[in-house]
Short mmCIF file of C-alpha atoms in Angstrom, two decimals:
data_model
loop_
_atom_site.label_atom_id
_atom_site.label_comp_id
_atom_site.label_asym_id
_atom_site.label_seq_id
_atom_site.Cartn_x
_atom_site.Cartn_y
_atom_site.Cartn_z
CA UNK X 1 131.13 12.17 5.43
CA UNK X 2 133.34 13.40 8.32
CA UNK X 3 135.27 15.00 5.52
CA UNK X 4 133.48 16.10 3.36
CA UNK X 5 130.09 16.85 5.63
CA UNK X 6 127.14 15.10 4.69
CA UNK X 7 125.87 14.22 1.77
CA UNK X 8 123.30 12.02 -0.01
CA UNK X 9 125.84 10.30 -2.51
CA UNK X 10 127.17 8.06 -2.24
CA UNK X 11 124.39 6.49 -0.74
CA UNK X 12 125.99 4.40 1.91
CA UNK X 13 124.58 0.88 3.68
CA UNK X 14 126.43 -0.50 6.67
CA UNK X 15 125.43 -4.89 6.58
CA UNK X 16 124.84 -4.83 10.08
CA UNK X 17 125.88 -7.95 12.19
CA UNK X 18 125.80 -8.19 16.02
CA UNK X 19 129.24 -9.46 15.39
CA UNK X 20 130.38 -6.58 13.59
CA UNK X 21 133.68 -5.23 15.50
CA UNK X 22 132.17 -3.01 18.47
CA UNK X 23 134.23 -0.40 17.68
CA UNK X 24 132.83 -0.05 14.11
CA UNK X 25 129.24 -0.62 15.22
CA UNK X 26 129.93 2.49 17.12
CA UNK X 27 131.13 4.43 14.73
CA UNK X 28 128.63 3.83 12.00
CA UNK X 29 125.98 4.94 14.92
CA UNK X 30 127.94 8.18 15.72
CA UNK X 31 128.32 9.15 11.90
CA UNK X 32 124.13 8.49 11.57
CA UNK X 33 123.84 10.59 14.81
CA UNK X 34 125.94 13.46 13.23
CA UNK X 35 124.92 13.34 9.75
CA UNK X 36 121.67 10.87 8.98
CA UNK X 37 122.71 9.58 6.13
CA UNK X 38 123.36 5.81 6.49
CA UNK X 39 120.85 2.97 6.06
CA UNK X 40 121.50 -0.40 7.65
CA UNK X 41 120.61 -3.90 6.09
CA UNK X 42 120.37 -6.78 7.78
CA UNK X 43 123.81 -9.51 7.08
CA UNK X 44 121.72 -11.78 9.18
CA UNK X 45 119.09 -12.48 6.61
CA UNK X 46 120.65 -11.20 3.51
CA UNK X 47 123.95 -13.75 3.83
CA UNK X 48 122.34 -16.93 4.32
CA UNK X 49 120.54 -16.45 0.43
CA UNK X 50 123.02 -14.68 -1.18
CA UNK X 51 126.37 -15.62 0.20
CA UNK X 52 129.15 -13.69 0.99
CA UNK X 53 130.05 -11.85 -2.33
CA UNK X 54 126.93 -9.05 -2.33
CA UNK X 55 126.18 -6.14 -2.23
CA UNK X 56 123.51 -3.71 -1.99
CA UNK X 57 122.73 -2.75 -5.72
CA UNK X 58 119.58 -0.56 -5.93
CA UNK X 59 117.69 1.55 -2.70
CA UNK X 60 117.64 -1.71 -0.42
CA UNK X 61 118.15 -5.01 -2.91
CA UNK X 62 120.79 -7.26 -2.89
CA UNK X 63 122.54 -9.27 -5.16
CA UNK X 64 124.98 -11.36 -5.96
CA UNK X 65 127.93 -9.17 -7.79
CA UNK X 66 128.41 -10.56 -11.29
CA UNK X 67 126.29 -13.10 -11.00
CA UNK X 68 122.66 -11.25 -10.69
CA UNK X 69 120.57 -8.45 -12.53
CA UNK X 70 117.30 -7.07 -11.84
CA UNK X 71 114.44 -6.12 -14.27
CA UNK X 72 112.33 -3.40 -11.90
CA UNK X 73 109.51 -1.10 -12.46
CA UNK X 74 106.60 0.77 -10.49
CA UNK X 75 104.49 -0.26 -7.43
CA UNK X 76 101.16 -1.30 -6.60
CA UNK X 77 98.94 0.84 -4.78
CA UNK X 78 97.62 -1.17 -2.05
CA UNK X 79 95.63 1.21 -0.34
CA UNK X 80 93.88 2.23 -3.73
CA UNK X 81 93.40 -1.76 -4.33
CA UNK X 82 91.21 -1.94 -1.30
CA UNK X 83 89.72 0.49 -2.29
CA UNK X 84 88.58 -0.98 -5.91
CA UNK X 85 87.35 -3.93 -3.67
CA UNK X 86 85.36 -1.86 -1.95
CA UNK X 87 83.74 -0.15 -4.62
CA UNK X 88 82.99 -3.48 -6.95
CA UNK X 89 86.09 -2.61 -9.30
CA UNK X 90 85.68 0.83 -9.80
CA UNK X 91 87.65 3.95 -9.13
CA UNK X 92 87.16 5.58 -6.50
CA UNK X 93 88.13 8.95 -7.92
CA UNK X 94 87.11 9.10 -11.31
CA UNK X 95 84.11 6.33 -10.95
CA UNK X 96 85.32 3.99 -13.87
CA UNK X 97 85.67 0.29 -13.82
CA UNK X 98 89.25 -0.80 -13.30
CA UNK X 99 89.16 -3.84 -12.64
CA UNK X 100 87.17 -6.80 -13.10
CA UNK X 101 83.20 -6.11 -11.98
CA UNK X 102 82.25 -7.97 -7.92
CA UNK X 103 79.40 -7.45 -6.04
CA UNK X 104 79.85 -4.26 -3.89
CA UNK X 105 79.38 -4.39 0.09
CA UNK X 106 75.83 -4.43 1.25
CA UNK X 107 74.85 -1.29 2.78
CA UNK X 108 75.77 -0.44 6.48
CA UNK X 109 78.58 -1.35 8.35
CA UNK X 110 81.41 -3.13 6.18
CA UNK X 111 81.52 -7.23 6.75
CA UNK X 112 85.46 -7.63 7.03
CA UNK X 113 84.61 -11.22 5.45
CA UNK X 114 83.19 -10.00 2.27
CA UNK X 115 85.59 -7.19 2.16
CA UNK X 116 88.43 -9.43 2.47
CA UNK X 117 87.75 -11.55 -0.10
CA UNK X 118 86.99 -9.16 -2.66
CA UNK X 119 90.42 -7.76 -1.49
CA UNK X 120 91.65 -11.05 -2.97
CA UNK X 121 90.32 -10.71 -6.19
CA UNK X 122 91.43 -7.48 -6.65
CA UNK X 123 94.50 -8.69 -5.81
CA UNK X 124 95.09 -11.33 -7.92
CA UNK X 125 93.76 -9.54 -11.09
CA UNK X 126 96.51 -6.63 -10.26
CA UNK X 127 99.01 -9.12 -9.99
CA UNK X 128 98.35 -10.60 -13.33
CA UNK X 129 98.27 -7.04 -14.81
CA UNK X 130 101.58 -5.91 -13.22
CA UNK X 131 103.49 -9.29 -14.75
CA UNK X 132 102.14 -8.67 -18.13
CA UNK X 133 103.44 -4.87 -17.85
CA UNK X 134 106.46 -5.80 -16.68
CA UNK X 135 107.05 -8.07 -19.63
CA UNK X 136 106.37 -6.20 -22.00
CA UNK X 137 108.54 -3.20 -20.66
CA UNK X 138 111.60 -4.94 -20.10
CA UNK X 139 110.93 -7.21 -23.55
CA UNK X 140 111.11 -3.36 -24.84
CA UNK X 141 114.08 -2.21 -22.85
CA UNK X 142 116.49 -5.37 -24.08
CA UNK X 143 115.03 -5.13 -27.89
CA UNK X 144 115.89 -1.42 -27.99
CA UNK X 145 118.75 -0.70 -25.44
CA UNK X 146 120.06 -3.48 -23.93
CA UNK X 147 122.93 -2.55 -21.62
CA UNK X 148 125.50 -4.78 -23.22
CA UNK X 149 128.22 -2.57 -21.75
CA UNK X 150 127.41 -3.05 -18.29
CA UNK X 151 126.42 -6.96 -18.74
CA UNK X 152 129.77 -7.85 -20.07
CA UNK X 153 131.02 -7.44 -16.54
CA UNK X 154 128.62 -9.84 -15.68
CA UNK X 155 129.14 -14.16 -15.74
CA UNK X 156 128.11 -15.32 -18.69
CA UNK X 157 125.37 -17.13 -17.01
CA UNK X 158 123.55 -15.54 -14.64
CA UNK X 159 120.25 -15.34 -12.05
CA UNK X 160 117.74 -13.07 -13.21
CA UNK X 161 114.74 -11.12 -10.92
CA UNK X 162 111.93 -9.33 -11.43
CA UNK X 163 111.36 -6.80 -8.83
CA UNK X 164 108.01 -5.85 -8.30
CA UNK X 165 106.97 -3.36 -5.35
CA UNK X 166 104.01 -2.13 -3.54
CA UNK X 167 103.04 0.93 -1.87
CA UNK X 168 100.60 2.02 0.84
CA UNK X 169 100.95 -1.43 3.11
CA UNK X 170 100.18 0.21 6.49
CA UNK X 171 97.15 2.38 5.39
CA UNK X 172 95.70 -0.91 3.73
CA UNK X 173 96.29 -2.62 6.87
CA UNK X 174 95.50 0.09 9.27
CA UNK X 175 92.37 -0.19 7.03
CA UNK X 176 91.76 -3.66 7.20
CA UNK X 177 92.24 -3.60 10.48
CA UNK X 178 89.56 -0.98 11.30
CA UNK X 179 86.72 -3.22 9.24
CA UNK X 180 87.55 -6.10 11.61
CA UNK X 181 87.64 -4.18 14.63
CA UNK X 182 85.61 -1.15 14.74
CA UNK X 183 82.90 -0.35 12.79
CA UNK X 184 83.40 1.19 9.24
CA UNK X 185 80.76 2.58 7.30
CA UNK X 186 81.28 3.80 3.53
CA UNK X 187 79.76 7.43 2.58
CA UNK X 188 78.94 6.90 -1.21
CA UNK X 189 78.34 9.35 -3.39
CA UNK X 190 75.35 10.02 -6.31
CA UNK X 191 77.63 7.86 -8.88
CA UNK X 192 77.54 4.93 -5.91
CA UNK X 193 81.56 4.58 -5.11
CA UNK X 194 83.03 5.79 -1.43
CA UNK X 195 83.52 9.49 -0.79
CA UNK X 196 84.52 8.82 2.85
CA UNK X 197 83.98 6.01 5.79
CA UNK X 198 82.31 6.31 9.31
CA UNK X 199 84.58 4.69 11.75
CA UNK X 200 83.06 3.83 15.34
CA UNK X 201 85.61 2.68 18.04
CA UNK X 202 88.98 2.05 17.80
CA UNK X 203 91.08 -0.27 16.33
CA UNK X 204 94.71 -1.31 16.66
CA UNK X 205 97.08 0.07 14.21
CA UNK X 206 100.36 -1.06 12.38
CA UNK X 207 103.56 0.06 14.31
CA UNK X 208 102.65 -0.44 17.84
CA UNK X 209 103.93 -4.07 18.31
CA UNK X 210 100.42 -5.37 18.31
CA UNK X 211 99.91 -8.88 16.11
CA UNK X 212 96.51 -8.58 15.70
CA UNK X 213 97.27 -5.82 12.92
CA UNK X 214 100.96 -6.56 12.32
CA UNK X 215 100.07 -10.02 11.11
CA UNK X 216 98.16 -8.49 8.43
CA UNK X 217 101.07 -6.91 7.01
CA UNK X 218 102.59 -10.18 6.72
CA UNK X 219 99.65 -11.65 5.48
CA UNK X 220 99.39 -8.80 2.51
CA UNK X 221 102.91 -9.02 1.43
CA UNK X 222 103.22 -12.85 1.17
CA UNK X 223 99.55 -12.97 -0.74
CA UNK X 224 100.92 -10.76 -3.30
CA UNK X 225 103.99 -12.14 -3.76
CA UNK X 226 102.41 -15.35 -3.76
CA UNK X 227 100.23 -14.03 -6.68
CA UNK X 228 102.58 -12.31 -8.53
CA UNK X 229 104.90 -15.92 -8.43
CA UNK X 230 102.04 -18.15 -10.39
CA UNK X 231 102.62 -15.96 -13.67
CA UNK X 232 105.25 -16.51 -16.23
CA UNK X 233 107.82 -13.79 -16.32
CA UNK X 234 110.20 -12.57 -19.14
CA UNK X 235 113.41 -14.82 -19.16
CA UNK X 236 112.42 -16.49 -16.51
CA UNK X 237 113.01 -13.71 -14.03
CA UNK X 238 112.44 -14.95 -10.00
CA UNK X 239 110.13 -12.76 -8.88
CA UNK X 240 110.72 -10.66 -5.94
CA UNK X 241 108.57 -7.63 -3.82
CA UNK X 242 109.91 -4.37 -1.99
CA UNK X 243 108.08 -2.41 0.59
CA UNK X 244 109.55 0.70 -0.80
CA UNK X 245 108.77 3.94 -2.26
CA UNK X 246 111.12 6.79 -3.09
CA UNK X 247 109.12 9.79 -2.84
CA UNK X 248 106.27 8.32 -5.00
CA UNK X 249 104.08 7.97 -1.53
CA UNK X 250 103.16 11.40 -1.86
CA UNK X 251 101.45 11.19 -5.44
CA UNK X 252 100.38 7.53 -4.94
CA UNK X 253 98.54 9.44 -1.72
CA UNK X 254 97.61 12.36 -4.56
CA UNK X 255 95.57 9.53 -6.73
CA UNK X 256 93.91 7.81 -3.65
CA UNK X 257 90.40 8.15 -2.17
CA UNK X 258 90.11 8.59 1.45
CA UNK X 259 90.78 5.45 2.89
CA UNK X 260 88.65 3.33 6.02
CA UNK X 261 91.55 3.86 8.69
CA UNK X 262 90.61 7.49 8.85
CA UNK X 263 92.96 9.08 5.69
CA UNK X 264 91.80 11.14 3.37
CA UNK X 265 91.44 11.73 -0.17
CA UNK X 266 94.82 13.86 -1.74
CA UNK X 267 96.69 12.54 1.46
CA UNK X 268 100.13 11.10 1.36
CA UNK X 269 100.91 6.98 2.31
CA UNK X 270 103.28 6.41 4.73
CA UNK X 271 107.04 5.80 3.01
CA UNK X 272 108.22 2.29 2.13
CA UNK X 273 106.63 -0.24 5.29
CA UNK X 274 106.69 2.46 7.73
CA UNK X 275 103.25 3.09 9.94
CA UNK X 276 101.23 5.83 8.83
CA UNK X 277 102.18 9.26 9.82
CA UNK X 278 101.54 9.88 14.19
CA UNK X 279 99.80 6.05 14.55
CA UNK X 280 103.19 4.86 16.04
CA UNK X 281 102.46 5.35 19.81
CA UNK X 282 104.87 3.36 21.79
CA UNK X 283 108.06 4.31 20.26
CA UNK X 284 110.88 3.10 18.27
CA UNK X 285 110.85 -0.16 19.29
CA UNK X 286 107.35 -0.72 19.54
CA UNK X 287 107.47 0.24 15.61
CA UNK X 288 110.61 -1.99 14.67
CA UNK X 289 108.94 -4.83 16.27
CA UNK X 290 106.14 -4.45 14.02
CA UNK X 291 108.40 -3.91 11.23
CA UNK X 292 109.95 -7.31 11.91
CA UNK X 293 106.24 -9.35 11.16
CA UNK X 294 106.94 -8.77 7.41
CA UNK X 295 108.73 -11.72 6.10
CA UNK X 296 111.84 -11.07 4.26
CA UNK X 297 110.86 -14.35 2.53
CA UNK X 298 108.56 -12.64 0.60
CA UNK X 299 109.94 -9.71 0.30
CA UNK X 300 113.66 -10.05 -1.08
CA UNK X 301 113.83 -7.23 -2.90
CA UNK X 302 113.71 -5.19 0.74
CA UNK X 303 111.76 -3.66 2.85
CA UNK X 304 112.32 0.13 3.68
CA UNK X 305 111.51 1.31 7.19
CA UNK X 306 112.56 4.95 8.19
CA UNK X 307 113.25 6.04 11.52
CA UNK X 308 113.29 9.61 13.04
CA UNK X 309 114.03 10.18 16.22
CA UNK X 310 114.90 12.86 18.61
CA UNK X 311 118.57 13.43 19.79
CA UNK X 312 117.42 13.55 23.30
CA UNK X 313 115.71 10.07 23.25
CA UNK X 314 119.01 8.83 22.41
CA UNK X 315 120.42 9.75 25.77
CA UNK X 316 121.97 13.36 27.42
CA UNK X 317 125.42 12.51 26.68
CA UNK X 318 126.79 11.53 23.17
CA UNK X 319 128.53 8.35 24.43
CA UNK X 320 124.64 7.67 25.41
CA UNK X 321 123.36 8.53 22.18
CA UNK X 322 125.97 6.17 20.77
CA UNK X 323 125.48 3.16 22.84
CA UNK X 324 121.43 3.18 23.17
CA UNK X 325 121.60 3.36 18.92
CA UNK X 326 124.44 0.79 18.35
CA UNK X 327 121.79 -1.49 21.18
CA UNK X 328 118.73 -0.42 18.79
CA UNK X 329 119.84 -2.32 15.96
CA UNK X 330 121.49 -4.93 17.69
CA UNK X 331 117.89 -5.67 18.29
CA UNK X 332 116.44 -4.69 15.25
CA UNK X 333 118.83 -7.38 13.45
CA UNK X 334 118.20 -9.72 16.42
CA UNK X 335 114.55 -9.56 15.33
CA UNK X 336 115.50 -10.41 11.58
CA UNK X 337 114.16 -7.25 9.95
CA UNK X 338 115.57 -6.42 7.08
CA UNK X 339 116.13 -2.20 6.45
CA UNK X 340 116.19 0.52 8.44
CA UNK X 341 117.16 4.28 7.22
CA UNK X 342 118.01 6.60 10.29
CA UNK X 343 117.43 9.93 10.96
CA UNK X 344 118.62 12.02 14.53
CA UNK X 345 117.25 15.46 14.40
CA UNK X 346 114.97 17.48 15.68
CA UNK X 347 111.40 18.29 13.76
CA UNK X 348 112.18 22.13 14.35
CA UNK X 349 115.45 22.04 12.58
CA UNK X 350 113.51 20.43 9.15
CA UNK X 351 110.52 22.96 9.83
CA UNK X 352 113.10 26.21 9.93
CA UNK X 353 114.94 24.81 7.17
CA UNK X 354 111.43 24.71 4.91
CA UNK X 355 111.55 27.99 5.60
CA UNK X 356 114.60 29.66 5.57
CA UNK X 357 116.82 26.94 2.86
CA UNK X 358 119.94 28.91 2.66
CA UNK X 359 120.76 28.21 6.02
CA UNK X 360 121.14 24.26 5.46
CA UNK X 361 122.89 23.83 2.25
CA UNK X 362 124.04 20.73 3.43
CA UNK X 363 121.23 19.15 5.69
CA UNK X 364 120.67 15.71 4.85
CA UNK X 365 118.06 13.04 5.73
CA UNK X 366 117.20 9.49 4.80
CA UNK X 367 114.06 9.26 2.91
CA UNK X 368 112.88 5.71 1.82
CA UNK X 369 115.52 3.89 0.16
CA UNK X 370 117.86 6.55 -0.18
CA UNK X 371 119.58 9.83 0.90
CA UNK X 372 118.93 13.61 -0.20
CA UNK X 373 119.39 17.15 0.63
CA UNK X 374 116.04 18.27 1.81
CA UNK X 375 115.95 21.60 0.67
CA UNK X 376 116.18 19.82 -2.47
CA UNK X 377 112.78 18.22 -2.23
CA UNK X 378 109.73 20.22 -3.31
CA UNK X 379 107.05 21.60 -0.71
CA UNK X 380 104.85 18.83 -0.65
CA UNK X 381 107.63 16.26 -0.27
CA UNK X 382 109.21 18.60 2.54
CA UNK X 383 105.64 18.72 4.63
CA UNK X 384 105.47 14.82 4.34
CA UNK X 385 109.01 14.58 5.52
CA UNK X 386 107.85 16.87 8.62
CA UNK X 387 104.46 14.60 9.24
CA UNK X 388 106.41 12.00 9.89
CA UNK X 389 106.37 10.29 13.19
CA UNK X 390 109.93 11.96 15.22
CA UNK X 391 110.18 9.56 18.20
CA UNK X 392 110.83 11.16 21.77
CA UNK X 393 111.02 8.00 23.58
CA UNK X 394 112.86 4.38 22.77
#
């Protein structure tokens, strides 16, 4: 990167470890600082289940080298889900029945109880559903081009995973967070299914290091998992669960109804298990401690958190900016989270750069998963990048 400048490929993870060599620790922070385009991972909670012969072999999953593979495919929309619970099964875009038919919510002020549970029915019917996809896709995939070329550097014998993902965690749990502790009221339309929600009083909200809401996270992501993990799965595959999204938060957001924590309909999620756009109030830390609540455990396949933050709430000096980042994820290991993507800049720099592109041929930022030149993204993608929460404070 120093010689070349940066770049998005190769996409480069540093397995952090407070006992990484100081020295290195530092300079993997002052590279981020000057070119945003590292991700960490976590050695701490990676190493103890997959040894010491890993790597990092998709956005955020490890695996053992030549002795693992990965079928993967898609996500679930979680925030859409809640939706369908809402709504007794049916979309609530187009109006059609999705999934299986439950009673719908009386009228008035959403019971978080009745909610809740049909939240778990939805739930488990998806996860069914996304097995069965997934078999038949990758059943497909071997029958017709099975990549016998790059399996023969593989053991002969080896540990198989099915990687299944979701999308939209902290607007369903912002969501579910504002049934239990406000008041939320669905606006239905003529055909009966939510157009919008009345929300009276506040409620806390994923990213702030507050458990009432932050243990819902965890709750989500191990119910899933746990669903997904009583189905059979093509050659026996373990199954596994990322927080992660690419880019695809944008049209998951695109095919989503406005949502009970205040989003609306056409809006983007928030990226991989990051807090929704601006609901982040108490800075970086606040919002890695939050991160932290989700489990690794159930969520081997990783879990994608993106930072942005300000140069100057790094420190004045670079040695500051150095030391206060290399501190930050000391901690953020020390807390056993799993992924965190970094980005030092300034929202003005990304907002001229929209604008005038041939000026930053080479400006680079960490997305969800993965690096890219952002004058490569389209408009939309761009604007969500800019949404984003840029922390002034630590």
């Amino acid at each position: 990167l120093e010689t070349l400048g940066p770049s998005p490929e190769p996409n480069l993870t540093v397995l952090w470890s407070k006992r990484l060599p100081q020295g290195f620790k530092d300079y993997a922070a002052q590279i981020s600082i000057k070119t945003s385009a590292i991700q960490y991972e976590n050695d701490e909670v990676m190493r103890p289940v997959y040894g010491d012969d890993y790597g990092i072999t998709c956005c955020v999953s490890a695996m053992k080298l030549g002795k693992m593979m990965q079928f993967f495919g898609a996500r679930a929309n979680l925030a859409k889900s809640l939706l369908l619970a809402i709504n007794g099964g049916r979309d609530e875009i187009s109006g059609d029945q999705l999934a299986p038919a439950m009673p719908v919510p009386a009228d008035g002020v959403l019971d978080y109880a009745t909610v809740r549970a049909n939240y778990s029915r939805v739930l488990s019917w998806l996860a069914g559903l996304y097995v069965d996809t997934m078999n038949v896709i990758h059943y497909s995939h071997d029958l017709h081009a099975y990549e016998a070329g790059q399996m023969a550097l593989h053991d002969s014998k080896i540990e198989r995973l099915m990687a299944f993902g979701v999308a939209g965690l902290s607007v369903a749990v912002d969501s579910l967070s504002a049934i239990k502790y406000a008041k939320v009221t669905p606006v239905r339309g003529e055909n009966g299914v939510t157009t919008g929600f009345q929300v009276e009083g506040d409620f806390p909200k994923f990213g702030n290091n507050d458990p009432r809401v932050d243990e819902l996270a965890h709750e989500l992501t191990h119910e899933f998992i746990t669903e997904l993990r009583k189905h059979d799965t093509y050659r026996q595959a373990a199954p596994t669960l990322s927080v992660l999204t690419i880019t695809s938060n944008v049209m998951y957001g695109q095919k989503t109804g406005s949502t009970p924590d205040g989003r609306k309909l056409g809006d983007p999620l928030a990226p991989g298990a990051n807090p929704m756009h601006g609901r982040d109030k108490h800075g970086a830390l606040a919002a890695m401690k939050s991160l932290a609540h989700i489990s690794y455990d159930d969520c081997r396949d990783g879990i994608s958190y993106t930072m942005s933050i300000v140069p100057t709430a790094l420190g004045k000096t670079p040695e500051q900016r150095v030391r206060n980042l290399t501190a930050m994820l000391d901690g953020y290991s020390g807390y056993e989270a799993h992924h965190i993507n970094v980005n030092v800049m300034d929202r003005a720099v990304l907002e001229d750069a929209m604008e005038h592109p041939e000026k930053y041929p080479q400006l680079t930022i960490r997305v969800s998963g993965y690096a890219v030149h952002f004058i490569k993204l389209d408009r939309a993608h761009q604007e969500e990048v800019i949404r984003r929460t840029f922390y002034e404070a630590v």
